[in-house]
Amino acid sequence: MHNYSLGYRGKKISENASNLFFLLCLFLLISSCKNLKNLTGVTPVINLDTLVVSASAQPGAYNPSRTLIFDLINTRLEVRFDWEKQYLYGKATLSLKPYFYPQTSLDLDAKGFNLNRVSILKKNISFTPTSGGEKILRGEYDTLDLKYSYDSLLIHIFLDKEYSKTDTLFIFIDYTAKPNERELKGSAAITSDKGLYFINADGKDSTKPKQIWTQGETESSSCWFPTIDSPNEKMTQDVFITVDKNYLTISNGILVFQIENNDGTRTDYWKQDLPHSPYLAMMAVGDFAVIKDHWRGREVNYYVEKDFEKYAKNIFGNTPEMLEFFSTKLGVEYPWSKFSQVVVRDYVSGAMENTSVVVHGEFMQQTDRELLDNDFEDIISHELFHHWFGDLVTCESWANLPLNESFATLGEYLWIENKYGRQEADYHLQQDFSSYFSEAARKQENLIRFGYSDKEDMFDRHTYQKGGAVLNMLRKYVGDEAFFESLKLYLQKNKFANAEIHQLRLAFEEVTGEDLNWFFNQWFLSKGHPEIIISYEYNDSLKKQKIVVDQKQDLKTTPLFKLPLDVDIYSGNKTERHKIIINKSHEEFYFNVPSKPDLVNVDAEKMLLCEKTDKKEVSSWVFQFYHAPLFSDRYESLVKCAGYSHKDSLAAKVVLDALNDPHWNIRSTAIRNLGLIPDEFSKSGKIKLMEMALKDNKSSVRASAIRELHRNYKDDEVLKLYKNAMDD
């Protein structure tokens, strides 16, 4: 999932308080059970897992993976809709097995339903459609109705006998889903948990198409079909969607057949034959234009509103190249039968990685002119990378959500690096750093969090931006070959299953041969980040360069980090790289250098997620801008030089020269800092800005130049430029 409004603040209670709360609940429950036995003669079963989950609503409690009582094998749905009432009429057939222990009852998540029938199929069961599919759609099976209780959230089904792990059950439920009649919740990341959405259902809004779509993450698939709504369940599915003939449908997997019905409707059969988690199930209905593409013989289709049909290839056209790149880079071919993307109205998040069908919000539909400013390829690559990390291998619990979202954020970096170069990728990473630090100023959490107050809290800038940066650091530490070999092993060992953070660590340890607990403990299982101060001293008599690094983070709440770093020393037209490991609060490093270096560049790869105070001299910052190779080197030095530009002519020259930098963001940053130079509005400065406003190849740079000109010039020459810019 990709979302935009990230940032949460949670309360904490001590572990002892949480344990005390648990024991109190247990005591009260046992007492109530004793009293209940006196009334009924039956002692209820105490489900300790349920009790822990209840306690987890309190901040600081432990949120375990859901205990697997049954294994959900397949879900078969027959659905149709009432647009006026905004109801879904459904028939669900679930095939399940007891996970290990014999069972006499079954609990299914089902939110806000009317239940018409709950039964078990006993004979004549066939899940292979006949010619035309008529028999399977009528559901002609011998059934036995079952007793059940229902509290609007959970169906508790009393089975007809005890079933063992060798038995397969086929549970049939006839139901009506009424999403608009539920009490709804939402979060900053996912603004509604309705699960099923009717858009412009009465058709009265002439500016908006009529649509139906679903949103399953986190646990909202059970708002439109009964299931075991947990990420550590996996199922295949068969979905039969009946709609008016003028609508298209889309769901997971492939379209097996379409049947024209006698009442003016059509039934589409979508089959997903590889297992995935229930929250990844989806369907959408609407009057879409379908633009067809392909990759390695598989359909790659784009569903958009008809007004945007001619722009669809420009919006999504790099998708086949992304599929090829990720498949090759990971050494694991894209595993699903197709890859489609559909744009819907009034979506409740940014985008969602439903298996083989990504749903995007309407922001994705842009004209060619709008695409000049932002192409949203980061979002497309994010959702596609999820199809390995999240769909093929799924986090075992929401506490392990970084195994989905941190990797998808890494996928953004990898695609940008591949397509547009490391300079652009590092700019993207810099934005992730900034996004995380702005949230870290008000809260700091472990990446892997079992003590969340609400599972929705996991969708924050820690899980996304910090997690992606941490994976980038791991890549730099072990090297590209080992990194991608480890990811391949992780995917192959856990495909179509679930994983937690330790399985990722073990894959890296198996490939590299190194115990990596230190890295995973400090970055995934602890909170915060290093705050470092770097200072320098050159001893001319001893010909030694001294580097002092101090970690200043609060060690009461944040670990003392082990930080392997590269240090580049520039001296005498020569650059030497040294590797250091910082693992103390105060470290001193000495290097033999024949003369005072022009630059000592600590963290030469610029991958360390830290707050840094770097006490370089101005001359070193100037040298870094012209000689260090990375975007981050130049950006960092430009910002520092801008601060000195009012009193140092060489620093001022850096700001002016940055107007010609090959990277657009550095040019824009230089424009914004021109006001710090005493004579920046000389005639030559004005001419340069006018040239950039007219000719720079990046629209945001042209906009920055116009904005800076507008602040300082009102003459006829510039006014003419403003008018011409209206046609940009």
XYZ file of C-alpha atoms in Angstrom:
728
model
C 0.000 0.000 0.000
C 1.137 3.510 -0.747
C -0.276 6.353 1.323
C 0.410 9.999 1.860
C -0.853 11.112 5.255
C 1.596 9.437 7.599
C 2.333 10.240 11.207
C 0.960 8.958 14.489
C 1.542 9.361 18.193
C 0.949 6.471 20.553
C 0.809 6.256 24.341
C 2.884 3.761 26.300
C 2.327 1.790 29.454
C 4.892 -0.393 31.135
C 5.191 -4.088 30.448
C 4.369 -4.766 34.091
C 1.182 -2.760 33.812
C 0.259 -4.717 30.696
C 0.897 -8.030 32.464
C -1.137 -6.884 35.463
C -4.003 -5.994 33.151
C -3.805 -9.450 31.563
C -3.865 -11.249 34.923
C -6.791 -9.170 36.120
C -8.740 -10.020 32.937
C -7.886 -13.704 33.393
C -9.055 -13.680 37.018
C -12.325 -11.960 36.131
C -12.937 -14.308 33.208
C -12.316 -17.440 35.265
C -14.607 -16.114 37.970
C -17.327 -15.384 35.443
C -16.881 -18.828 33.895
C -17.382 -20.462 37.301
C -20.576 -18.517 37.772
C -21.674 -19.425 34.243
C -21.095 -23.093 34.976
C -23.417 -22.865 37.938
C -26.126 -21.521 35.644
C -25.670 -23.811 32.644
C -23.744 -26.812 33.875
C -21.181 -26.268 31.096
C -17.764 -24.719 31.548
C -16.894 -22.437 28.604
C -13.566 -22.860 26.871
C -11.124 -20.065 27.763
C -9.259 -18.947 24.630
C -6.064 -17.375 25.938
C -5.148 -16.094 22.468
C -8.407 -14.199 22.323
C -7.725 -12.819 25.780
C -4.301 -11.577 24.740
C -5.754 -9.943 21.668
C -8.334 -8.204 23.828
C -5.617 -6.940 26.116
C -3.737 -5.706 23.079
C -6.235 -2.904 22.686
C -4.361 -1.323 25.563
C -1.172 0.556 24.592
C 1.950 -1.436 25.208
C 0.289 -4.859 25.077
C 1.585 -7.706 22.936
C -0.129 -8.349 19.597
C 0.583 -11.930 18.495
C 0.031 -13.546 15.151
C -3.487 -14.904 14.925
C -3.669 -18.488 16.110
C -4.496 -20.773 13.205
C -7.462 -22.930 14.196
C -8.494 -23.722 10.623
C -6.515 -23.593 7.403
C -8.492 -21.719 4.750
C -7.871 -23.460 1.414
C -10.233 -21.878 -1.121
C -12.948 -19.231 -1.229
C -15.626 -19.381 -3.909
C -17.913 -16.360 -4.175
C -21.021 -15.587 -6.208
C -21.886 -11.886 -5.848
C -24.401 -9.451 -7.297
C -25.372 -5.939 -6.284
C -28.274 -3.678 -5.398
C -27.137 -0.187 -6.389
C -30.121 1.529 -4.778
C -29.671 -0.088 -1.367
C -25.900 -0.396 -1.833
C -26.026 -4.066 -0.833
C -23.997 -7.035 -1.988
C -25.900 -10.343 -2.235
C -23.384 -13.126 -1.805
C -23.026 -16.865 -1.711
C -19.735 -18.065 -0.299
C -18.339 -21.580 -0.279
C -15.245 -21.939 1.876
C -13.083 -25.047 1.893
C -11.123 -25.481 5.109
C -9.234 -28.009 7.198
C -8.628 -27.984 10.954
C -5.082 -26.676 11.256
C -3.905 -29.347 13.713
C -6.307 -30.044 16.564
C -9.756 -31.613 16.039
C -12.565 -29.036 15.958
C -16.308 -29.021 16.531
C -16.885 -25.332 15.741
C -15.644 -22.710 13.308
C -15.300 -18.934 13.678
C -15.438 -16.722 10.578
C -15.006 -12.971 10.332
C -18.062 -11.355 8.741
C -18.746 -7.694 9.421
C -22.200 -6.189 9.094
C -23.973 -9.031 7.280
C -27.482 -10.363 7.169
C -27.124 -14.142 7.238
C -29.690 -16.097 5.273
C -28.243 -19.575 5.538
C -25.198 -21.350 6.970
C -24.701 -24.958 5.913
C -22.143 -27.609 5.137
C -21.925 -29.275 1.729
C -22.098 -33.033 2.069
C -22.269 -34.624 -1.419
C -21.991 -33.968 -5.142
C -19.327 -31.332 -4.648
C -17.651 -30.176 -7.836
C -15.632 -27.001 -8.265
C -14.913 -27.447 -11.966
C -17.339 -25.372 -14.056
C -19.444 -27.300 -16.538
C -19.809 -26.025 -20.094
C -21.269 -22.558 -19.724
C -20.972 -22.796 -15.953
C -24.716 -23.130 -15.322
C -24.649 -25.854 -12.714
C -21.899 -24.383 -10.560
C -23.648 -21.013 -10.536
C -26.927 -22.524 -9.284
C -25.055 -24.349 -6.547
C -26.924 -27.679 -6.757
C -25.346 -29.561 -3.835
C -26.627 -31.659 -0.953
C -26.384 -29.507 2.157
C -26.935 -29.715 5.895
C -27.934 -26.535 7.683
C -25.807 -25.685 10.719
C -26.565 -23.834 13.916
C -24.637 -20.642 14.483
C -24.457 -17.459 16.521
C -23.599 -14.067 15.092
C -22.711 -10.745 16.728
C -22.324 -8.677 13.490
C -18.546 -9.251 13.503
C -17.997 -12.999 13.934
C -20.012 -16.052 12.886
C -19.608 -18.876 15.398
C -20.647 -22.043 13.547
C -21.493 -25.277 15.378
C -20.294 -28.115 13.161
C -22.279 -31.315 12.762
C -19.446 -33.438 14.183
C -15.794 -33.304 15.175
C -13.410 -32.857 12.254
C -9.703 -33.727 12.229
C -6.825 -32.234 10.272
C -7.294 -34.867 7.570
C -10.865 -33.706 6.879
C -11.857 -31.014 4.394
C -15.003 -29.016 5.130
C -17.071 -27.092 2.602
C -19.022 -24.362 4.397
C -21.744 -22.550 2.455
C -23.042 -19.132 3.547
C -25.832 -17.171 1.876
C -25.562 -13.559 3.059
C -26.143 -9.888 2.370
C -23.309 -7.391 2.952
C -24.495 -3.903 3.934
C -21.329 -1.801 4.152
C -23.058 1.560 4.623
C -24.920 0.357 7.694
C -21.781 -0.477 9.656
C -20.183 1.700 12.299
C -17.036 2.744 10.500
C -13.521 3.542 11.557
C -10.483 4.732 9.670
C -6.968 6.027 10.046
C -4.662 8.558 8.477
C -3.296 5.889 6.149
C -6.575 4.127 5.294
C -9.391 6.589 5.840
C -12.212 4.027 5.983
C -12.620 0.358 6.880
C -15.916 -0.101 5.016
C -14.353 -2.740 2.759
C -16.949 -2.402 -0.025
C -17.686 0.935 -1.708
C -20.475 2.053 -4.032
C -19.461 5.271 -5.842
C -22.194 7.567 -7.191
C -24.591 4.687 -6.725
C -27.681 6.683 -7.725
C -25.905 8.174 -10.761
C -26.976 11.709 -9.850
C -23.450 13.157 -9.892
C -22.776 13.857 -13.565
C -19.075 14.507 -12.843
C -18.436 11.068 -11.389
C -18.774 7.552 -12.825
C -20.742 4.808 -11.098
C -18.328 2.287 -9.631
C -18.028 -0.491 -7.079
C -14.678 -1.414 -5.588
C -13.211 -3.084 -2.523
C -10.359 -2.342 -0.124
C -9.185 -5.239 2.049
C -6.163 -4.069 4.017
C -5.973 -4.389 6.934
C -8.935 -6.607 7.850
C -11.827 -5.319 5.747
C -12.239 -8.111 3.209
C -14.601 -9.626 5.781
C -16.903 -6.667 5.079
C -17.834 -8.231 1.738
C -17.258 -11.957 2.184
C -16.941 -14.296 5.202
C -13.361 -15.361 5.790
C -10.556 -15.739 8.288
C -9.404 -12.162 7.923
C -5.776 -12.411 8.936
C -2.539 -11.942 6.981
C -1.224 -15.360 8.063
C -4.033 -17.161 6.208
C -3.593 -18.048 2.520
C -6.265 -19.136 0.069
C -7.031 -19.563 -3.600
C -10.277 -18.091 -4.880
C -13.013 -18.297 -7.501
C -15.145 -15.173 -7.873
C -18.322 -15.002 -9.966
C -19.460 -11.379 -10.370
C -22.892 -10.645 -11.838
C -23.377 -7.101 -13.177
C -25.330 -5.173 -15.787
C -23.897 -5.817 -19.240
C -22.620 -2.261 -19.670
C -20.098 -2.635 -16.828
C -16.664 -4.228 -16.800
C -15.429 -6.252 -13.857
C -11.956 -7.045 -12.632
C -10.699 -9.306 -9.879
C -7.619 -11.287 -8.928
C -6.281 -13.865 -11.358
C -7.553 -14.547 -14.860
C -10.963 -14.188 -16.477
C -12.061 -17.764 -17.173
C -15.397 -17.078 -18.866
C -18.321 -14.652 -19.161
C -21.990 -15.730 -19.298
C -24.758 -13.564 -20.751
C -27.830 -13.971 -18.513
C -31.476 -13.662 -19.572
C -32.167 -10.654 -17.331
C -29.752 -8.238 -19.024
C -26.864 -9.094 -16.718
C -23.569 -10.860 -17.293
C -21.606 -13.119 -14.956
C -17.800 -12.986 -15.049
C -15.716 -15.771 -13.526
C -12.303 -14.716 -12.167
C -9.981 -17.444 -10.929
C -6.980 -16.905 -8.634
C -5.267 -20.293 -8.535
C -2.242 -19.381 -6.414
C -2.687 -18.780 -2.683
C -2.687 -15.314 -1.180
C -3.954 -13.658 1.994
C -7.628 -12.629 2.255
C -6.819 -8.916 2.565
C -5.378 -9.060 -0.967
C -8.678 -10.192 -2.528
C -10.404 -7.532 -4.602
C -13.006 -6.716 -7.196
C -13.958 -3.573 -9.097
C -16.937 -2.765 -11.301
C -17.247 0.211 -13.631
C -17.403 1.605 -17.134
C -13.640 1.504 -17.691
C -11.525 1.862 -20.781
C -9.091 -1.072 -20.958
C -5.682 -0.472 -22.491
C -3.897 -3.763 -23.132
C -0.183 -4.334 -22.741
C 1.854 -7.477 -22.156
C 4.997 -8.950 -20.593
C 6.442 -12.433 -21.202
C 3.106 -13.604 -22.604
C 1.071 -12.291 -19.675
C -1.568 -9.594 -19.811
C -0.552 -6.213 -18.431
C -3.685 -4.077 -18.595
C -4.621 -0.569 -17.486
C -8.210 0.310 -16.494
C -8.974 4.045 -16.534
C -11.892 6.360 -17.137
C -12.530 6.809 -20.856
C -11.455 10.476 -20.776
C -7.948 9.287 -19.890
C -7.707 6.376 -22.311
C -5.299 8.219 -24.620
C -2.971 8.997 -21.701
C -2.914 5.517 -20.129
C 0.251 4.319 -21.878
C 2.045 7.503 -20.803
C 0.908 6.947 -17.210
C 1.565 3.207 -16.935
C 3.694 2.453 -19.991
C 6.899 1.583 -18.109
C 5.146 -1.239 -16.238
C 6.422 -4.091 -18.499
C 9.960 -2.775 -18.107
C 9.496 -2.733 -14.330
C 8.289 -6.340 -14.397
C 11.372 -7.374 -16.340
C 13.740 -5.411 -14.119
C 12.386 -6.704 -10.802
C 12.144 -10.304 -12.046
C 15.745 -10.211 -13.238
C 17.127 -8.328 -10.255
C 15.493 -10.611 -7.700
C 16.138 -13.819 -9.627
C 12.488 -14.734 -8.973
C 10.100 -14.276 -11.877
C 6.901 -12.322 -11.280
C 4.715 -15.162 -9.966
C 1.152 -14.127 -10.807
C -0.979 -14.817 -13.884
C -1.395 -11.161 -14.912
C -0.671 -7.637 -13.748
C -3.411 -5.055 -14.037
C -3.864 -1.566 -12.658
C -7.227 0.126 -12.168
C -7.969 3.734 -11.230
C -11.075 4.364 -9.126
C -12.844 7.373 -7.677
C -12.953 8.368 -3.999
C -10.320 5.818 -3.031
C -9.554 5.590 0.687
C -5.774 5.396 0.390
C -3.065 6.065 -2.159
C -2.856 2.659 -3.840
C -3.197 -1.011 -2.897
C -1.237 -4.053 -4.040
C -4.104 -6.544 -4.398
C -2.628 -9.660 -5.968
C -2.368 -9.167 -9.746
C -4.597 -6.032 -9.626
C -3.342 -2.774 -8.130
C -6.005 -0.210 -7.281
C -4.961 3.458 -7.590
C -6.700 6.604 -6.469
C -7.928 9.051 -9.097
C -4.801 11.226 -8.714
C -3.092 8.714 -10.997
C -5.158 9.855 -13.992
C -3.225 12.721 -15.557
C -2.925 14.440 -18.893
C 0.382 14.694 -20.720
C 0.816 18.233 -19.393
C 0.274 17.129 -15.794
C 2.705 14.247 -16.258
C 5.480 16.774 -16.878
C 5.406 17.627 -13.171
C 4.939 14.188 -11.594
C 4.653 10.766 -13.201
C 4.013 8.778 -9.979
C 6.287 5.965 -11.137
C 7.449 5.640 -7.543
C 3.923 4.525 -6.616
C 3.643 2.136 -9.565
C 6.988 0.531 -8.677
C 6.061 0.434 -4.969
C 2.872 -1.531 -5.621
C 4.530 -3.819 -8.151
C 7.409 -4.698 -5.790
C 4.753 -5.695 -3.246
C 3.865 -8.593 -5.522
C 7.021 -10.255 -4.251
C 7.191 -8.652 -0.798
C 3.665 -8.708 0.596
C 1.821 -10.893 -1.908
C 4.196 -13.801 -2.625
C 5.685 -13.637 0.880
C 3.346 -11.950 3.346
C 4.062 -10.584 6.799
C 2.938 -13.082 9.415
C 1.309 -10.365 11.510
C 0.774 -6.617 11.275
C 3.650 -6.213 13.740
C 5.880 -7.466 10.909
C 4.417 -5.069 8.331
C 7.886 -3.709 7.358
C 8.422 -7.018 5.537
C 5.763 -5.673 3.164
C 6.023 -1.888 3.198
C 9.719 -1.281 3.833
C 10.522 -3.528 0.879
C 7.988 -1.773 -1.346
C 9.669 1.526 -0.440
C 13.016 -0.035 -1.345
C 11.431 -1.028 -4.663
C 10.886 2.660 -5.438
C 14.613 3.330 -4.985
C 15.667 0.322 -7.054
C 13.440 1.267 -9.987
C 14.502 4.915 -9.996
C 18.165 3.895 -9.763
C 17.758 1.501 -12.676
C 15.743 3.802 -14.931
C 16.967 7.277 -14.037
C 20.320 6.750 -12.320
C 21.678 6.853 -8.804
C 21.551 10.659 -8.604
C 17.769 10.638 -8.906
C 17.443 7.598 -6.633
C 19.523 9.277 -3.922
C 17.352 12.374 -4.186
C 14.338 10.117 -3.599
C 16.092 8.534 -0.609
C 16.858 11.994 0.777
C 13.124 12.749 0.741
C 12.510 9.507 2.655
C 15.115 10.535 5.233
C 13.410 13.897 5.698
C 9.978 12.326 5.957
C 11.129 9.906 8.646
C 12.991 12.548 10.661
C 9.954 14.825 10.715
C 7.961 11.992 12.306
C 10.825 10.928 14.586
C 10.786 14.402 16.127
C 7.436 13.536 17.734
C 7.609 9.756 18.106
C 10.131 6.957 17.777
C 9.137 3.309 17.465
C 10.645 -0.064 16.669
C 10.207 -1.066 13.047
C 8.901 -4.459 14.192
C 6.264 -3.547 16.786
C 4.259 -6.092 18.727
C 3.057 -3.449 21.177
C 1.072 -1.219 18.847
C -2.174 0.268 20.179
C -3.933 -0.242 16.847
C -2.750 -2.181 13.811
C -3.381 0.919 11.692
C -0.582 2.639 13.623
C 1.864 0.438 11.732
C 1.264 2.418 8.531
C 3.607 5.269 9.376
C 6.866 6.829 8.226
C 8.831 4.338 10.292
C 7.414 1.332 8.443
C 7.732 3.009 5.041
C 10.542 5.569 4.868
C 12.753 4.442 7.742
C 12.347 0.796 6.781
C 13.295 1.461 3.171
C 16.376 3.393 4.295
C 17.385 0.564 6.644
C 17.191 -1.959 3.806
C 19.358 0.358 1.703
C 21.934 0.375 4.496
C 21.844 -3.419 4.656
C 22.417 -3.517 0.898
C 25.466 -1.275 1.221
C 26.844 -3.286 4.123
C 26.685 -6.765 2.554
C 27.146 -5.629 -1.067
C 24.810 -5.976 -4.033
C 25.597 -9.580 -4.915
C 24.985 -10.880 -1.398
C 21.967 -8.611 -0.896
C 20.017 -9.821 -3.898
C 21.106 -13.433 -3.416
C 19.711 -13.191 0.144
C 16.426 -11.748 -1.096
C 16.154 -14.546 -3.654
C 16.681 -17.150 -0.929
C 14.122 -15.453 1.345
C 11.521 -15.391 -1.425
C 12.127 -18.980 -2.493
C 12.003 -20.377 1.042
C 8.816 -18.521 2.003
C 6.895 -18.270 -1.266
C 3.087 -18.435 -0.957
C 3.558 -18.394 2.811
C 4.187 -15.967 5.651
C 7.331 -14.691 7.280
C 8.575 -12.683 10.220
C 11.705 -10.587 10.528
C 13.910 -13.444 11.763
C 13.369 -15.399 8.556
C 14.739 -12.455 6.615
C 17.768 -12.306 8.924
C 18.385 -16.038 8.608
C 18.343 -15.798 4.811
C 21.014 -13.089 4.932
C 23.078 -15.093 7.408
C 22.870 -18.217 5.259
C 24.172 -16.301 2.234
C 26.798 -14.122 3.916
C 27.948 -16.481 6.667
C 27.789 -13.611 9.157
C 25.765 -13.348 12.346
C 23.655 -10.277 11.633
C 21.710 -10.103 14.886
C 23.482 -6.837 15.673
C 22.099 -5.166 12.544
C 18.545 -6.468 12.899
C 18.430 -5.820 16.644
C 19.463 -2.178 16.389
C 17.563 -1.235 13.241
C 14.435 -3.443 13.243
C 13.917 -4.354 16.901
C 14.982 -1.103 18.571
C 13.806 2.437 18.082
C 15.535 5.658 17.166
C 18.613 6.434 15.117
C 22.161 7.628 15.763
C 22.856 11.300 16.344
C 26.498 11.830 15.518
C 28.985 14.678 15.676
C 32.026 14.442 13.417
C 35.105 16.582 13.974
C 38.559 16.637 12.368
C 42.132 17.464 13.231
C 45.270 17.183 11.113
C 48.663 16.789 12.804
C 51.222 18.189 10.355
C 54.233 16.959 12.309
C 52.965 13.368 12.572
C 51.261 13.493 9.152
C 48.128 12.001 10.644
C 44.484 12.830 10.037
C 42.318 12.411 13.104
C 38.550 11.828 12.867
C 36.438 11.985 16.001
C 32.901 10.552 15.974
C 30.560 10.944 18.953
C 27.148 9.288 19.260
C 24.883 11.712 21.137
C 21.482 9.995 21.062
C 19.756 9.330 24.387
C 21.113 5.916 25.335
C 18.310 5.436 27.854
C 15.833 4.979 25.010
C 17.993 4.424 21.929
C 20.752 1.852 21.416
C 24.409 2.596 20.981
C 24.740 1.781 17.301
C 27.335 -0.270 15.491
C 28.005 1.747 12.340
C 30.218 0.368 9.577
C 31.100 3.332 7.345
C 33.266 4.181 4.361
C 35.574 7.187 4.671
C 37.052 8.825 1.563
C 40.161 10.950 2.047
C 41.002 13.373 -0.794
C 44.626 14.473 -0.771
C 47.099 15.378 -3.512
C 44.850 14.496 -6.482
C 44.299 11.103 -4.919
C 41.321 9.552 -3.187
C 41.634 6.645 -0.761
C 38.705 4.780 0.773
C 38.930 3.411 4.300
C 36.431 1.281 6.179
C 35.730 2.050 9.815
C 33.333 0.616 12.405
C 31.879 2.929 15.035
C 30.545 1.044 18.058
C 31.285 3.348 20.992
C 29.858 6.651 22.119
C 33.248 8.270 21.447
C 35.591 7.005 18.741
C 38.878 8.358 17.366
C 40.360 7.180 14.063
C 43.810 8.025 12.692
C 45.029 7.814 9.096
C 48.466 8.449 7.636
C 48.161 11.297 5.129
C 51.286 13.084 3.748
C 49.615 16.529 3.762
C 46.441 18.075 5.081
C 43.560 16.565 3.085
C 41.346 18.688 0.897
C 38.368 16.666 2.118
C 37.579 13.904 4.576
C 34.226 12.467 3.552
C 32.742 10.323 6.326
C 29.924 8.020 5.167
C 31.127 8.367 1.609
C 28.164 6.313 0.312
C 25.714 8.668 2.069
C 23.468 5.811 3.185
C 23.593 6.231 6.979
C 20.226 7.148 8.489
C 21.360 9.591 11.146
C 21.189 13.134 12.383
C 24.647 14.491 11.658
C 26.664 17.484 12.734
C 29.696 17.577 10.447
C 32.307 20.134 11.505
C 34.110 20.544 8.211
C 35.870 23.767 7.292
C 34.257 25.909 4.587
C 37.062 25.041 2.173
C 36.268 21.341 2.596
C 32.589 21.926 1.845
C 33.561 23.831 -1.284
C 35.907 21.041 -2.373
C 33.204 18.440 -1.713
C 30.787 20.189 -4.072
C 33.204 20.077 -7.001
C 34.881 16.699 -6.396
C 32.708 14.235 -4.435
C 30.669 12.073 -6.821
C 27.175 11.730 -5.355
C 24.031 13.832 -5.450
C 23.986 13.812 -1.645
C 27.584 15.104 -1.543
C 26.696 18.109 -3.675
C 23.371 18.794 -2.017
C 24.904 18.649 1.466
C 27.767 20.959 0.510
C 25.450 23.387 -1.316
C 23.278 23.808 1.775
C 26.355 24.365 3.954
C 27.964 26.790 1.495
C 24.731 28.768 1.210
C 24.980 29.457 4.918
C 28.463 30.941 4.439
C 27.811 32.646 1.097
C 27.206 36.119 2.578
C 30.780 36.251 3.862
C 32.812 33.768 1.806
C 33.252 34.326 -1.924
C 34.111 30.672 -2.673
C 30.968 29.514 -0.864
C 28.942 32.079 -2.838
C 30.454 30.739 -6.054
C 29.213 27.247 -5.140
C 25.651 28.581 -4.946
C 25.973 30.296 -8.330
C 27.657 27.295 -9.969
C 24.944 25.032 -8.591
C 22.530 26.779 -10.964
C 24.190 24.657 -13.681
C 24.213 21.390 -11.750
C 23.145 18.284 -13.695
C 20.518 17.438 -11.072
C 17.326 19.472 -11.128
C 16.830 19.531 -7.343
C 20.246 21.050 -6.765
C 19.442 23.734 -9.346
C 16.167 24.454 -7.560
C 17.915 24.536 -4.183
C 20.493 26.983 -5.541
C 17.716 29.265 -6.820
C 16.077 29.279 -3.391
C 19.378 30.270 -1.767
C 20.337 33.088 -4.123
C 18.921 35.620 -1.696
C 21.742 34.836 0.731
C 24.367 36.205 -1.690
C 24.777 39.999 -1.297
C 24.867 40.774 -5.012
C 22.795 37.901 -6.345
C 20.496 40.232 -8.270
C 23.133 41.588 -10.535
C 22.345 41.816 -14.239
C 24.013 38.469 -14.905
C 21.993 36.820 -12.122
C 18.757 38.083 -13.601
C 19.728 36.868 -17.079
C 20.573 33.405 -15.720
C 17.237 33.130 -13.922
C 15.356 34.207 -17.049
C 17.212 31.607 -19.070
C 16.312 28.907 -16.519
C 12.680 30.042 -16.418
C 12.445 29.615 -20.183
C 14.710 26.701 -21.003
C 15.360 24.421 -18.032
C 14.282 20.886 -18.892
C 12.628 20.340 -15.501
C 9.280 22.025 -14.905
C 9.858 22.485 -11.180
C 13.112 24.345 -11.877
C 11.339 26.640 -14.315
C 8.735 27.281 -11.634
C 11.419 28.016 -9.017
C 13.135 30.475 -11.367
C 9.855 32.282 -12.096
C 9.071 32.462 -8.390
C 12.488 33.938 -7.603
C 12.217 36.460 -10.455
C 8.756 37.493 -9.295
C 10.057 38.253 -5.816
C 12.633 40.684 -7.150
C 11.725 41.988 -10.605
C 8.610 43.725 -11.948
C 9.934 45.268 -15.195
C 8.382 44.795 -18.637
C 10.972 42.232 -19.752
C 10.132 39.914 -16.877
C 6.386 40.513 -17.154
C 6.564 39.293 -20.752
C 8.305 36.137 -19.524
C 5.516 35.570 -16.984
C 2.901 35.796 -19.736
C 4.796 33.372 -21.952
C 5.091 30.979 -19.032
C 1.305 30.648 -18.959
C 1.689 28.483 -22.072
C 4.462 26.318 -20.594
